[in-house]
PDB file of C-alpha atoms in Angstrom:
ATOM      1  CA  MET A1012     -48.885 -83.358  40.902  1.00 56.00           C
ATOM      2  CA  TYR A1013     -49.549 -82.352  37.277  1.00 64.00           C
ATOM      3  CA  ASN A1014     -52.925 -82.117  35.629  1.00 75.00           C
ATOM      4  CA  LYS A1015     -53.277 -83.981  32.341  1.00 83.00           C
ATOM      5  CA  GLN A1016     -53.783 -81.690  29.356  1.00 82.00           C
ATOM      6  CA  ASN A1017     -54.654 -82.324  25.763  1.00 89.00           C
ATOM      7  CA  VAL A1018     -52.249 -81.445  22.958  1.00 93.00           C
ATOM      8  CA  ILE A1019     -54.202 -78.357  21.859  1.00 92.00           C
ATOM      9  CA  ASP A1020     -54.092 -76.800  25.334  1.00 89.00           C
ATOM     10  CA  LEU A1021     -50.411 -77.628  25.697  1.00 87.00           C
ATOM     11  CA  ALA A1022     -49.552 -76.141  22.279  1.00 91.00           C
ATOM     12  CA  TRP A1023     -51.505 -72.973  23.146  1.00 90.00           C
ATOM     13  CA  ARG A1024     -49.681 -72.595  26.477  1.00 88.00           C
ATOM     14  CA  VAL A1025     -46.264 -73.057  24.872  1.00 88.00           C
ATOM     15  CA  SER A1026     -47.008 -70.685  21.973  1.00 92.00           C
ATOM     16  CA  HIS A1027     -48.298 -67.994  24.347  1.00 91.00           C
ATOM     17  CA  GLY A1028     -45.619 -68.436  27.013  1.00 87.00           C
ATOM     18  CA  VAL A1029     -48.047 -69.553  29.712  1.00 85.00           C
ATOM     19  CA  PHE A1030     -45.926 -71.988  31.694  1.00 81.00           C
ATOM     20  CA  GLN A1031     -47.583 -71.539  35.103  1.00 78.00           C
ATOM     21  CA  ILE A1032     -44.281 -71.273  36.918  1.00 79.00           C
ATOM     22  CA  LYS A1033     -43.211 -68.553  39.304  1.00 84.00           C
ATOM     23  CA  PRO A1034     -40.244 -66.557  37.950  1.00 83.00           C
ATOM     24  CA  ILE A1035     -37.297 -66.039  40.259  1.00 87.00           C
ATOM     25  CA  LYS A1036     -35.134 -62.939  39.953  1.00 92.00           C
ATOM     26  CA  ILE A1037     -31.445 -63.482  40.634  1.00 94.00           C
ATOM     27  CA  THR A1038     -28.830 -60.757  40.746  1.00 94.00           C
ATOM     28  CA  ILE A1039     -25.230 -61.683  40.070  1.00 93.00           C
ATOM     29  CA  PRO A1040     -23.019 -58.762  41.087  1.00 94.00           C
ATOM     30  CA  GLU A1041     -20.484 -57.507  38.583  1.00 92.00           C
ATOM     31  CA  GLY A1042     -17.054 -58.974  39.132  1.00 91.00           C
ATOM     32  CA  PHE A1043     -18.198 -62.323  40.539  1.00 93.00           C
ATOM     33  CA  ASN A1044     -16.095 -65.240  39.389  1.00 92.00           C
ATOM     34  CA  SER A1045     -17.571 -68.575  38.300  1.00 93.00           C
ATOM     35  CA  PHE A1046     -17.307 -70.044  41.819  1.00 94.00           C
ATOM     36  CA  GLU A1047     -19.258 -67.143  43.317  1.00 95.00           C
ATOM     37  CA  ILE A1048     -21.854 -67.344  40.531  1.00 95.00           C
ATOM     38  CA  ALA A1049     -22.250 -71.075  41.184  1.00 96.00           C
ATOM     39  CA  ASP A1050     -22.862 -70.339  44.880  1.00 96.00           C
ATOM     40  CA  VAL A1051     -25.540 -67.724  44.067  1.00 96.00           C
ATOM     41  CA  LEU A1052     -27.316 -70.077  41.665  1.00 96.00           C
ATOM     42  CA  PHE A1053     -27.145 -72.999  44.104  1.00 96.00           C
ATOM     43  CA  SER A1054     -28.564 -70.886  46.931  1.00 95.00           C
ATOM     44  CA  ASN A1055     -31.601 -70.068  44.736  1.00 93.00           C
ATOM     45  CA  PHE A1056     -31.934 -73.474  43.055  1.00 92.00           C
ATOM     46  CA  PRO A1057     -30.985 -76.332  45.415  1.00 89.00           C
ATOM     47  CA  SER A1058     -30.995 -78.820  42.533  1.00 94.00           C
ATOM     48  CA  PHE A1059     -28.444 -76.699  40.627  1.00 95.00           C
ATOM     49  CA  ASP A1060     -25.301 -78.767  40.037  1.00 96.00           C
ATOM     50  CA  LYS A1061     -22.273 -76.608  40.799  1.00 96.00           C
ATOM     51  CA  LYS A1062     -19.853 -79.269  39.615  1.00 96.00           C
ATOM     52  CA  ILE A1063     -21.367 -79.454  36.109  1.00 96.00           C
ATOM     53  CA  PHE A1064     -21.545 -75.643  35.889  1.00 95.00           C
ATOM     54  CA  LEU A1065     -17.925 -75.168  36.906  1.00 94.00           C
ATOM     55  CA  ASN A1066     -16.802 -77.937  34.568  1.00 94.00           C
ATOM     56  CA  LEU A1067     -18.618 -76.259  31.632  1.00 93.00           C
ATOM     57  CA  VAL A1068     -17.081 -72.884  32.473  1.00 91.00           C
ATOM     58  CA  LYS A1069     -13.621 -74.453  32.568  1.00 89.00           C
ATOM     59  CA  THR A1070     -13.869 -76.645  29.454  1.00 89.00           C
ATOM     60  CA  GLU A1071     -15.600 -73.997  27.313  1.00 88.00           C
ATOM     61  CA  LYS A1072     -13.307 -71.213  28.599  1.00 86.00           C
ATOM     62  CA  LEU A1073     -16.269 -69.068  29.628  1.00 83.00           C
ATOM     63  CA  GLU A1074     -14.708 -67.375  32.661  1.00 81.00           C
ATOM     64  CA  GLY A1075     -15.409 -63.664  32.268  1.00 79.00           C
ATOM     65  CA  TYR A1076     -18.117 -64.213  29.630  1.00 79.00           C
ATOM     66  CA  ILE A1077     -20.992 -65.444  31.775  1.00 71.00           C
TER      67      ILE A1077
END
């Protein structure tokens, strides 16, 4: 799945921001609550863990700040 790379090539890629991944643009509409945000993120990233996200929002009191 991954090609082996030497340390020099890897360091160059990291320092120049060449990660060889496809960016995904996600729009979260203004006014969405944490549950709606979790749904948007999960629909774009199936491995996204809604439970952990919602727990962090609750324990860190981040509702309204995300």
